[in-house]
């Protein structure tokens, strides 16, 4: 299966310099798309120099808008979404991609204990995970993780539902569950 990797990026020139070499080494055949969201630094130049296809928003449109733009442009059957700041590890990609062989349509990198940015965020996410589990009838391990892989055709069905801001992971997870598309979680 052809894989496209979409990295929404705003002022991430430094992060891309550190992150992209490992990503390219791990996935040399993957299409890498960096969506430059109105950066004021050299994000677009760095991404291009590192071999990514660069799509530049004319102004900051939001993380979700960048995800949607990247998903529309991706040519792969599988789209992987990762943050351009390096918080997600390229070494975890094979674990996510291996789950597709078991028939899943979305695979989410679930942060293990201590993987949240702060204690407060961890508690809030635990509450949201419980609420989403109750609403869907499925065990939602990480509703807000931005590190996920999806079947492109299934994900594109929901582009019109996704907000232009940061809650695209929540919306896409709920949409997949509610539509009967199988979702799996892999600890990262």
Tab-separated table of C-alpha atoms in Angstrom:
chain	number	residue	atom	x	y	z
A	1	UNK	CA	0.000	0.000	0.000
A	2	UNK	CA	1.219	3.470	-0.832
A	3	UNK	CA	1.604	5.685	2.244
A	4	UNK	CA	1.340	9.467	2.410
A	5	UNK	CA	2.495	11.301	5.531
A	6	UNK	CA	0.891	14.669	6.238
A	7	UNK	CA	2.612	17.087	8.614
A	8	UNK	CA	0.737	20.281	9.472
A	9	UNK	CA	3.391	22.846	10.364
A	10	UNK	CA	3.419	26.381	11.703
A	11	UNK	CA	6.825	27.844	12.491
A	12	UNK	CA	8.426	24.393	12.661
A	13	UNK	CA	11.627	24.931	10.635
A	14	UNK	CA	13.751	23.799	13.580
A	15	UNK	CA	11.551	20.801	14.383
A	16	UNK	CA	11.535	19.658	10.759
A	17	UNK	CA	15.356	19.777	10.593
A	18	UNK	CA	15.493	17.386	13.529
A	19	UNK	CA	12.489	15.185	12.691
A	20	UNK	CA	12.480	14.745	8.892
A	21	UNK	CA	15.751	12.779	8.507
A	22	UNK	CA	14.477	10.031	10.837
A	23	UNK	CA	11.096	10.035	9.106
A	24	UNK	CA	12.649	9.711	5.644
A	25	UNK	CA	14.984	6.960	6.852
A	26	UNK	CA	12.066	5.017	8.345
A	27	UNK	CA	9.718	5.523	5.365
A	28	UNK	CA	11.890	6.165	2.270
A	29	UNK	CA	9.094	5.324	-0.189
A	30	UNK	CA	6.393	7.402	1.506
A	31	UNK	CA	5.037	10.615	0.084
A	32	UNK	CA	5.694	13.349	2.665
A	33	UNK	CA	3.507	16.449	2.540
A	34	UNK	CA	4.197	19.410	4.797
A	35	UNK	CA	1.328	21.879	5.004
A	36	UNK	CA	2.868	25.204	5.933
A	37	UNK	CA	0.191	27.076	7.881
A	38	UNK	CA	1.200	30.702	7.439
A	39	UNK	CA	4.613	30.317	9.066
A	40	UNK	CA	6.795	33.362	9.636
A	41	UNK	CA	9.997	31.297	9.788
A	42	UNK	CA	11.560	29.147	7.042
A	43	UNK	CA	9.259	26.145	7.535
A	44	UNK	CA	8.454	25.904	3.802
A	45	UNK	CA	12.110	26.211	2.760
A	46	UNK	CA	13.292	23.625	5.281
A	47	UNK	CA	10.559	21.163	4.333
A	48	UNK	CA	11.348	21.531	0.644
A	49	UNK	CA	15.100	21.180	1.215
A	50	UNK	CA	14.430	17.993	3.187
A	51	UNK	CA	12.498	16.476	0.294
A	52	UNK	CA	8.871	17.064	1.273
A	53	UNK	CA	6.119	18.305	-0.973
A	54	UNK	CA	5.114	21.676	0.478
A	55	UNK	CA	1.636	23.172	0.412
A	56	UNK	CA	1.544	26.686	1.843
A	57	UNK	CA	-1.572	28.295	3.249
A	58	UNK	CA	-1.587	32.024	2.422
A	59	UNK	CA	-2.299	32.774	6.098
A	60	UNK	CA	-2.734	30.719	9.252
A	61	UNK	CA	-5.920	28.701	8.695
A	62	UNK	CA	-5.587	26.284	11.610
A	63	UNK	CA	-4.296	22.785	12.249
A	64	UNK	CA	-7.506	21.104	11.083
A	65	UNK	CA	-7.591	23.112	7.849
A	66	UNK	CA	-4.000	22.014	7.192
A	67	UNK	CA	-4.920	18.383	7.859
A	68	UNK	CA	-7.791	18.647	5.368
A	69	UNK	CA	-5.607	20.285	2.730
A	70	UNK	CA	-2.951	17.603	3.126
A	71	UNK	CA	-5.539	14.805	2.985
A	72	UNK	CA	-6.947	16.181	-0.266
A	73	UNK	CA	-3.475	16.301	-1.826
A	74	UNK	CA	-2.247	12.902	-0.578
A	75	UNK	CA	-1.957	10.174	-3.194
A	76	UNK	CA	-1.482	7.244	-0.813
A	77	UNK	CA	-4.095	4.645	0.110
A	78	UNK	CA	-3.046	5.180	3.729
A	79	UNK	CA	-2.530	8.650	5.181
A	80	UNK	CA	-0.474	9.098	8.334
A	81	UNK	CA	-0.885	12.312	10.297
A	82	UNK	CA	1.957	13.411	12.571
A	83	UNK	CA	2.991	16.654	14.226
A	84	UNK	CA	5.942	18.436	12.611
A	85	UNK	CA	7.476	19.406	15.954
A	86	UNK	CA	8.953	15.934	16.481
A	87	UNK	CA	6.713	14.885	19.377
A	88	UNK	CA	5.822	11.721	17.439
A	89	UNK	CA	8.535	9.179	16.755
A	90	UNK	CA	9.142	7.840	13.259
A	91	UNK	CA	10.082	4.512	14.878
A	92	UNK	CA	6.431	4.030	15.923
A	93	UNK	CA	5.134	4.172	12.335
A	94	UNK	CA	5.586	0.459	11.496
A	95	UNK	CA	3.472	-0.482	14.545
A	96	UNK	CA	0.589	1.655	13.303
A	97	UNK	CA	0.853	0.458	9.717
A	98	UNK	CA	1.000	-3.226	10.714
A	99	UNK	CA	-2.524	-2.976	12.184
A	100	UNK	CA	-4.040	-2.293	8.749
A	101	UNK	CA	-3.279	-5.899	7.795
A	102	UNK	CA	-5.793	-6.921	10.483
A	103	UNK	CA	-8.617	-5.036	8.755
A	104	UNK	CA	-8.654	-1.705	10.592
A	105	UNK	CA	-9.552	1.576	8.868
A	106	UNK	CA	-7.993	3.898	11.467
A	107	UNK	CA	-5.068	3.231	13.781
A	108	UNK	CA	-4.282	5.749	16.500
A	109	UNK	CA	-1.012	6.106	18.383
A	110	UNK	CA	-2.245	6.042	21.979
A	111	UNK	CA	0.006	7.892	24.384
A	112	UNK	CA	0.974	5.816	27.377
A	113	UNK	CA	0.878	7.166	30.923
A	114	UNK	CA	3.176	10.166	31.169
A	115	UNK	CA	2.877	10.852	27.433
A	116	UNK	CA	0.624	13.885	27.890
A	117	UNK	CA	1.947	17.444	27.848
A	118	UNK	CA	0.815	18.121	31.435
A	119	UNK	CA	-1.048	16.518	34.322
A	120	UNK	CA	-4.082	18.756	33.697
A	121	UNK	CA	-4.198	17.812	30.017
A	122	UNK	CA	-3.825	14.148	30.954
A	123	UNK	CA	-6.789	14.348	33.335
A	124	UNK	CA	-8.937	16.174	30.786
A	125	UNK	CA	-8.080	13.641	28.099
A	126	UNK	CA	-8.904	10.764	30.450
A	127	UNK	CA	-12.341	12.314	30.990
A	128	UNK	CA	-12.878	12.770	27.229
A	129	UNK	CA	-11.726	9.189	26.547
A	130	UNK	CA	-14.316	7.893	29.027
A	131	UNK	CA	-17.077	10.045	27.580
A	132	UNK	CA	-16.243	8.990	24.008
A	133	UNK	CA	-16.113	5.337	25.083
A	134	UNK	CA	-19.581	5.655	26.573
A	135	UNK	CA	-20.941	7.443	23.484
A	136	UNK	CA	-19.515	4.971	20.949
A	137	UNK	CA	-19.686	1.742	22.917
A	138	UNK	CA	-15.988	1.170	22.175
A	139	UNK	CA	-12.927	1.533	24.354
A	140	UNK	CA	-11.392	4.866	23.277
A	141	UNK	CA	-7.812	4.916	24.541
A	142	UNK	CA	-6.665	8.306	23.207
A	143	UNK	CA	-9.308	10.531	21.651
A	144	UNK	CA	-7.023	13.511	21.042
A	145	UNK	CA	-3.832	11.939	19.693
A	146	UNK	CA	-2.767	13.603	16.450
A	147	UNK	CA	-0.592	10.606	15.499
A	148	UNK	CA	-2.879	8.403	13.447
A	149	UNK	CA	-3.061	6.464	10.211
A	150	UNK	CA	-6.248	6.199	8.177
A	151	UNK	CA	-7.539	4.667	4.984
A	152	UNK	CA	-7.602	7.710	2.723
A	153	UNK	CA	-10.951	7.017	1.093
A	154	UNK	CA	-12.681	6.566	4.453
A	155	UNK	CA	-11.088	9.692	5.977
A	156	UNK	CA	-12.074	11.878	3.036
A	157	UNK	CA	-15.742	10.987	3.617
A	158	UNK	CA	-15.620	13.161	6.741
A	159	UNK	CA	-13.590	16.190	5.615
A	160	UNK	CA	-16.681	18.390	5.650
A	161	UNK	CA	-17.234	17.528	9.335
A	162	UNK	CA	-13.724	18.336	10.519
A	163	UNK	CA	-13.132	21.692	12.207
A	164	UNK	CA	-10.363	23.969	11.002
A	165	UNK	CA	-8.791	24.045	14.455
A	166	UNK	CA	-7.250	21.414	16.713
A	167	UNK	CA	-10.110	18.990	17.329
A	168	UNK	CA	-9.866	17.024	14.079
A	169	UNK	CA	-8.630	13.906	15.991
A	170	UNK	CA	-11.747	13.873	18.179
A	171	UNK	CA	-14.141	14.426	15.291
A	172	UNK	CA	-12.504	11.863	12.998
A	173	UNK	CA	-12.392	9.203	15.728
A	174	UNK	CA	-16.067	9.660	16.569
A	175	UNK	CA	-17.021	9.675	12.874
A	176	UNK	CA	-15.177	6.410	12.221
A	177	UNK	CA	-16.752	4.662	15.215
A	178	UNK	CA	-20.247	5.970	14.453
A	179	UNK	CA	-19.929	4.885	10.806
A	180	UNK	CA	-18.921	1.348	11.716
A	181	UNK	CA	-15.323	1.643	10.544
A	182	UNK	CA	-12.948	-0.387	12.737
A	183	UNK	CA	-10.491	1.626	14.838
A	184	UNK	CA	-7.447	0.280	16.690
A	185	UNK	CA	-5.022	1.775	19.195
A	186	UNK	CA	-1.289	1.141	19.406
A	187	UNK	CA	0.690	2.276	22.480
A	188	UNK	CA	3.314	4.924	21.703
